[in-house]
mmCIF file with all atom_site columns, C-alpha atoms in Angstrom:
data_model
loop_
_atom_site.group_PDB
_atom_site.id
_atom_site.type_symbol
_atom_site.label_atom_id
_atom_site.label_alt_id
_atom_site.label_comp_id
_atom_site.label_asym_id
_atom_site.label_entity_id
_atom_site.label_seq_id
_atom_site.pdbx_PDB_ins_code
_atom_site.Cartn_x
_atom_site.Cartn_y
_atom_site.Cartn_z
_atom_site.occupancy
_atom_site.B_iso_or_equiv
_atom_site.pdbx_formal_charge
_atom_site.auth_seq_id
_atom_site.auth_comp_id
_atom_site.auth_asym_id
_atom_site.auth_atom_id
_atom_site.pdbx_PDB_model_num
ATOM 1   C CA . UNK A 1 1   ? 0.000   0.000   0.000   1.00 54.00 ? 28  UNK A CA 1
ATOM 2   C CA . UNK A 1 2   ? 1.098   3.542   -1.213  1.00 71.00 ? 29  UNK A CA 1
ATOM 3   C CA . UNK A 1 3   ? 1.193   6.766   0.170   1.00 83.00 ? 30  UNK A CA 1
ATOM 4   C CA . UNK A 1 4   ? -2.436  8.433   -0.355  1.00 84.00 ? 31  UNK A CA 1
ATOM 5   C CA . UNK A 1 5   ? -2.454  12.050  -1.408  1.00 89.00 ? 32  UNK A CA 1
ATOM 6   C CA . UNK A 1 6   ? -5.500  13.837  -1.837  1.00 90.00 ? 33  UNK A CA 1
ATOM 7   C CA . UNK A 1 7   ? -5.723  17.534  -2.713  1.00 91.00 ? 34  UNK A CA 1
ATOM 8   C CA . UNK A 1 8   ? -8.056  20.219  -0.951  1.00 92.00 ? 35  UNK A CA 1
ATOM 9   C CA . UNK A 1 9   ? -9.082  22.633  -3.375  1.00 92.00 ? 36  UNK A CA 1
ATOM 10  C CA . UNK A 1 10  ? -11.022 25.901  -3.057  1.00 93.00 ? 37  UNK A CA 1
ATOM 11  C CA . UNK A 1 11  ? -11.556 24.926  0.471   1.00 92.00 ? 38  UNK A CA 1
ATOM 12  C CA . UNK A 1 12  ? -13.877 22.114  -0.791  1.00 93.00 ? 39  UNK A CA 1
ATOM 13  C CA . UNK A 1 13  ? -13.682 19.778  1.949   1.00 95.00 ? 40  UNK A CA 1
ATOM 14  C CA . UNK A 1 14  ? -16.466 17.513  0.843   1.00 95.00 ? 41  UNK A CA 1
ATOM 15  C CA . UNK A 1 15  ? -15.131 16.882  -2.205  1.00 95.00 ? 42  UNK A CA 1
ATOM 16  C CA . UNK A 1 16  ? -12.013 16.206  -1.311  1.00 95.00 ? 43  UNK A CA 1
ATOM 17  C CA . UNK A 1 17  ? -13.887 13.733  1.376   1.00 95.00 ? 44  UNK A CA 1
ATOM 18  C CA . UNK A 1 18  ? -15.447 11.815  -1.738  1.00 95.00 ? 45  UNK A CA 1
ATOM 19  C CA . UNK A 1 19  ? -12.779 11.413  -3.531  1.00 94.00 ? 46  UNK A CA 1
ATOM 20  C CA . UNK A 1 20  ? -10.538 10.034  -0.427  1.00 93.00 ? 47  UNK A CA 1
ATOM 21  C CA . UNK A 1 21  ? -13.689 7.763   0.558   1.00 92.00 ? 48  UNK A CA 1
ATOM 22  C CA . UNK A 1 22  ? -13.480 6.566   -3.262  1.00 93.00 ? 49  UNK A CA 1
ATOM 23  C CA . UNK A 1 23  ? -9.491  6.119   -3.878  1.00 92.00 ? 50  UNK A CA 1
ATOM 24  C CA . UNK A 1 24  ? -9.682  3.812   -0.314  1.00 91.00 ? 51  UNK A CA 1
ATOM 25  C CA . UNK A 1 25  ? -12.594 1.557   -1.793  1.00 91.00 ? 52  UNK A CA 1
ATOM 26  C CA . UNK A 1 26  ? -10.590 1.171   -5.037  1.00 91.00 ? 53  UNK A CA 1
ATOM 27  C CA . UNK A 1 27  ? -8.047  -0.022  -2.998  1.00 90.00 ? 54  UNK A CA 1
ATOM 28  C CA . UNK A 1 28  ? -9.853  -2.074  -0.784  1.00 90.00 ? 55  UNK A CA 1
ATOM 29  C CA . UNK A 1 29  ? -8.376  -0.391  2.496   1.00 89.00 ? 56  UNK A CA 1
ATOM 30  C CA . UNK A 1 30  ? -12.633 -0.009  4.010   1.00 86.00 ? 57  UNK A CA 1
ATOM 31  C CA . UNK A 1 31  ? -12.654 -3.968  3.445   1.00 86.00 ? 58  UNK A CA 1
ATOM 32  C CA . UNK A 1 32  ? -9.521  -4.662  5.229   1.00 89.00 ? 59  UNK A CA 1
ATOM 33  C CA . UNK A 1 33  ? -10.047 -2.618  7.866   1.00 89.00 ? 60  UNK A CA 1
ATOM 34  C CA . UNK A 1 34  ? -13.649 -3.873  8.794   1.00 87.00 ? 61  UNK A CA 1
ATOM 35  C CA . UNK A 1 35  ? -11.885 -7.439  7.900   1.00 86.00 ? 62  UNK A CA 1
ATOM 36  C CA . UNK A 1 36  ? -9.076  -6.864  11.043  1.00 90.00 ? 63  UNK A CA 1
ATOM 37  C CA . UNK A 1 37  ? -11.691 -5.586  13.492  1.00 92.00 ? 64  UNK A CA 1
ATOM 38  C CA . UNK A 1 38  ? -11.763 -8.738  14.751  1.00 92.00 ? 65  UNK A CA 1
ATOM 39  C CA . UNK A 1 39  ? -10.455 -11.824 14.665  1.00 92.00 ? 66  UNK A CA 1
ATOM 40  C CA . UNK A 1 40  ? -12.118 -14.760 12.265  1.00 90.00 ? 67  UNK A CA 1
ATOM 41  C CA . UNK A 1 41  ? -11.161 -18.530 11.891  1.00 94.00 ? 68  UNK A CA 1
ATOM 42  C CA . UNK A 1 42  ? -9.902  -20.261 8.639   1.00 95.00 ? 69  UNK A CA 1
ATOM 43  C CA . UNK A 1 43  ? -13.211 -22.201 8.650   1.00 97.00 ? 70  UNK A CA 1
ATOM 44  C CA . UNK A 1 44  ? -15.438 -19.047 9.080   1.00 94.00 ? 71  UNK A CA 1
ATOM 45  C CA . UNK A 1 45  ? -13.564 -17.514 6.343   1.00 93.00 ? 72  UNK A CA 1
ATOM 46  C CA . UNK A 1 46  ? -14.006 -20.310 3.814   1.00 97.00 ? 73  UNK A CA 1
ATOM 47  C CA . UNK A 1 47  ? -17.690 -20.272 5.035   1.00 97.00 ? 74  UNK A CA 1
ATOM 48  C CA . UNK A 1 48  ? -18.052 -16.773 4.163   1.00 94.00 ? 75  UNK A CA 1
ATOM 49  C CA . UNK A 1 49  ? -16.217 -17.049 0.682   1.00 96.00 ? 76  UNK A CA 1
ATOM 50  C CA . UNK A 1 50  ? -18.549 -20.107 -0.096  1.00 97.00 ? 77  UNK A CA 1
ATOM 51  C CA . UNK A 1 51  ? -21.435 -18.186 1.006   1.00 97.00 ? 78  UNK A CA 1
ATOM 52  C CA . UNK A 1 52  ? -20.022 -14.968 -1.393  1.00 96.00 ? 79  UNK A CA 1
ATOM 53  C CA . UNK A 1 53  ? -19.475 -17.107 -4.510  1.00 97.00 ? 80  UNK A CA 1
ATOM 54  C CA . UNK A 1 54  ? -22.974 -18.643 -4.019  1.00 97.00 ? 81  UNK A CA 1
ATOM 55  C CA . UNK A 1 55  ? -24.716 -14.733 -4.210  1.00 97.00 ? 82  UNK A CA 1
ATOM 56  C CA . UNK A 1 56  ? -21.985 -13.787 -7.233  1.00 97.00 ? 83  UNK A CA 1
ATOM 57  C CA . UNK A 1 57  ? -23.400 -16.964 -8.780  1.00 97.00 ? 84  UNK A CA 1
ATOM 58  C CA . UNK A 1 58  ? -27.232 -16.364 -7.967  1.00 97.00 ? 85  UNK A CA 1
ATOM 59  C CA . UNK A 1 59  ? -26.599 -12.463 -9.769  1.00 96.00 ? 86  UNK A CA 1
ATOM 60  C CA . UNK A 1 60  ? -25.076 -13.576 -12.837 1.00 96.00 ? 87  UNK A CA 1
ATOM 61  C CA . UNK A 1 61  ? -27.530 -16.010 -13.465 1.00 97.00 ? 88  UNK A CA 1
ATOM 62  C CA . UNK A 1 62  ? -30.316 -13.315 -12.976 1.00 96.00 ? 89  UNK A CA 1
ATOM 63  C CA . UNK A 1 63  ? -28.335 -11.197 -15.507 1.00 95.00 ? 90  UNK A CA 1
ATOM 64  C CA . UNK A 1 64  ? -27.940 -14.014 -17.875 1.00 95.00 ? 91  UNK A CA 1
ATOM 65  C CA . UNK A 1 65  ? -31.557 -15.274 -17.566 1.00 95.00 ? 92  UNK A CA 1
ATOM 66  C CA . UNK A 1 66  ? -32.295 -11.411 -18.553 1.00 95.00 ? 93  UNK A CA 1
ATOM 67  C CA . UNK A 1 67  ? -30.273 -11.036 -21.463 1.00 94.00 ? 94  UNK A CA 1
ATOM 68  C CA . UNK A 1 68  ? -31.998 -14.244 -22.883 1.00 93.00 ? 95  UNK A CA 1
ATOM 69  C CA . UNK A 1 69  ? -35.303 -13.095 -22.225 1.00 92.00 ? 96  UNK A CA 1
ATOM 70  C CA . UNK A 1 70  ? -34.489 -10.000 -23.714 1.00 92.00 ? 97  UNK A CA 1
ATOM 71  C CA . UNK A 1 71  ? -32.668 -11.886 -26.720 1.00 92.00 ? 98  UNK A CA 1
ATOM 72  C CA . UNK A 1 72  ? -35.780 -14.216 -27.301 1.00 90.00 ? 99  UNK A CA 1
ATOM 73  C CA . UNK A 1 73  ? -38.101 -11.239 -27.304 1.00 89.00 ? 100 UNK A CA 1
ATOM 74  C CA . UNK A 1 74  ? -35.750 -9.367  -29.885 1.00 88.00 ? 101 UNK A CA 1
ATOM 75  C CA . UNK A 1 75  ? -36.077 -12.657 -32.324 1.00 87.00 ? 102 UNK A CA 1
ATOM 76  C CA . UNK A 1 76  ? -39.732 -12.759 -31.882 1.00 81.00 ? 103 UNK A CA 1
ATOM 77  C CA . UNK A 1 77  ? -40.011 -9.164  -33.036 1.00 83.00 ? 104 UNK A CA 1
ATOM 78  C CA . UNK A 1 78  ? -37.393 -9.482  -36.171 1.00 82.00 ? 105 UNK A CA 1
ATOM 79  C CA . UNK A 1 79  ? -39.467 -12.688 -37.130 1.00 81.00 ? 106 UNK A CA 1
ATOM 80  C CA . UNK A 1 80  ? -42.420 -11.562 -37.013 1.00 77.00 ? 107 UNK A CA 1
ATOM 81  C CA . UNK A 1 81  ? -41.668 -8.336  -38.695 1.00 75.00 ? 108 UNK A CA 1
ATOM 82  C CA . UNK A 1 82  ? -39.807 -10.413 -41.525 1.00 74.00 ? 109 UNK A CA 1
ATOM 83  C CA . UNK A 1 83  ? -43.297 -12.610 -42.131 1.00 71.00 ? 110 UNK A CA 1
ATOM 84  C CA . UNK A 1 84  ? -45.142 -9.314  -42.534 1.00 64.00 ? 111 UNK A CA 1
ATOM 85  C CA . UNK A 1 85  ? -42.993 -8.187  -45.186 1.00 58.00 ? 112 UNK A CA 1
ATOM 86  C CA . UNK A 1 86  ? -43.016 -11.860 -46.748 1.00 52.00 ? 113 UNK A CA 1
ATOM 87  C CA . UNK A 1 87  ? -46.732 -11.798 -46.760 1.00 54.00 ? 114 UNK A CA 1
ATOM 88  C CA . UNK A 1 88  ? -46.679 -8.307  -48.459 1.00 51.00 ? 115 UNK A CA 1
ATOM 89  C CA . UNK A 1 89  ? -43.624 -8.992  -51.035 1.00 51.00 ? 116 UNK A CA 1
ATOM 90  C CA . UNK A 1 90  ? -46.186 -12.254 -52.290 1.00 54.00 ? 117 UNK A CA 1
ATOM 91  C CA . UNK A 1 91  ? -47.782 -10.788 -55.741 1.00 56.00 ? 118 UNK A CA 1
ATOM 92  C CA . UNK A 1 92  ? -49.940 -13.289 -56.440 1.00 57.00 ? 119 UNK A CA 1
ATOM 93  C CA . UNK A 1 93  ? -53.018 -12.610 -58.511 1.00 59.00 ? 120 UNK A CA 1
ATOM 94  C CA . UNK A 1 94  ? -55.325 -14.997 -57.166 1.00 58.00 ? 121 UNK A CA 1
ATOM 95  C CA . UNK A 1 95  ? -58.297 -13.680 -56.201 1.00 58.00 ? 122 UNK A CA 1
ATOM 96  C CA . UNK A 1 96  ? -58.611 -14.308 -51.759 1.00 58.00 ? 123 UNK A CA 1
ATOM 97  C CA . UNK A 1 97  ? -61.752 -16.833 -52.464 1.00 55.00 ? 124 UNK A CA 1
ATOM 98  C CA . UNK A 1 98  ? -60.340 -19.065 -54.773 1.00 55.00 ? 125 UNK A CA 1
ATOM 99  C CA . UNK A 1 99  ? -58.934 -20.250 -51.876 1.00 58.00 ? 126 UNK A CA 1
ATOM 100 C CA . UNK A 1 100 ? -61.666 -21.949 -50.512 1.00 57.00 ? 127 UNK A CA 1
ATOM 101 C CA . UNK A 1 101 ? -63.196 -25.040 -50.589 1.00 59.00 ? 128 UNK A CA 1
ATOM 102 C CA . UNK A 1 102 ? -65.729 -25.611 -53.303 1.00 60.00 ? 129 UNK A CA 1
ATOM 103 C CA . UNK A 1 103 ? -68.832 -25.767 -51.170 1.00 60.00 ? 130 UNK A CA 1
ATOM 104 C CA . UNK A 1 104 ? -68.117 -22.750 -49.082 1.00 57.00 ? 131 UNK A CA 1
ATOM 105 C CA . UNK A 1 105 ? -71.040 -20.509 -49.193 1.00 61.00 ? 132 UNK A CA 1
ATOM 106 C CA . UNK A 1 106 ? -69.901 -17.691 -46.618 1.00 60.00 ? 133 UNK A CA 1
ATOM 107 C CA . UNK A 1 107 ? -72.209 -18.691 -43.821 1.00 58.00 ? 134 UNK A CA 1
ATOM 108 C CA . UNK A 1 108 ? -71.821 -20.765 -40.665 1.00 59.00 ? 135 UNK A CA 1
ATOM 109 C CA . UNK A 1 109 ? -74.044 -23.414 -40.357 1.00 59.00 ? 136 UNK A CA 1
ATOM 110 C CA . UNK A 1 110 ? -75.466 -23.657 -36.635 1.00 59.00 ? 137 UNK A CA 1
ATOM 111 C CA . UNK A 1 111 ? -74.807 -26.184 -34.251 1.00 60.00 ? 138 UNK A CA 1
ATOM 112 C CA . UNK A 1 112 ? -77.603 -28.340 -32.821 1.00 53.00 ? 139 UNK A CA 1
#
């Protein structure tokens, strides 16, 4: 660990608080000084890493569950955009009825 300098200027204390309170968590002096406050086992310690890996694991997950929602939902929107322009794009000259069965009249017969 280095010598920390930190500048006060204009007589901007509160800056000059922010940016110490930001150079020490970039170095990771706040963690090792709430780590030494007391004293902790090997077996606690491993206990605590397992327990941190398990949360680091649980938020990636969430983030990569996410990104494939948000992937799927992209594809659904590109493919159904490119059937609407396939549909359009088709120049047939059929007429839409010619399409139906021979014995189609238009009506629905009722159900008894």
């Amino acid at each position: 660990m280095e010598n920390m300098k930190i500048f006060v200027r204009n007589n901007d204390v509160g800056k000059a608080l922010r940016i110490m309170k930001k150079k020490m968590l970039e170095e990771g002096i706040s963690k090792e000084l709430r780590d030494r406050r007391h004293f902790v086992s090997d077996s606690e310690k491993k206990r605590l890493a397992a327990k941190a890996g398990k949360k680091r694991w649980i938020k990636k997950r969430a983030l990569l569950e996410q990104k494939f929602l948000r992937e799927e939902r992209n594809q659904f929107r590109k493919n159904k955009q490119r059937k609407n322009v396939h549909r359009n794009s088709q120049g047939t000259n059929k007429p839409r009825n010619s399409q139906r069965p021979s014995g189609y009249k238009g009506q629905r017969q009722s159900r008894s």
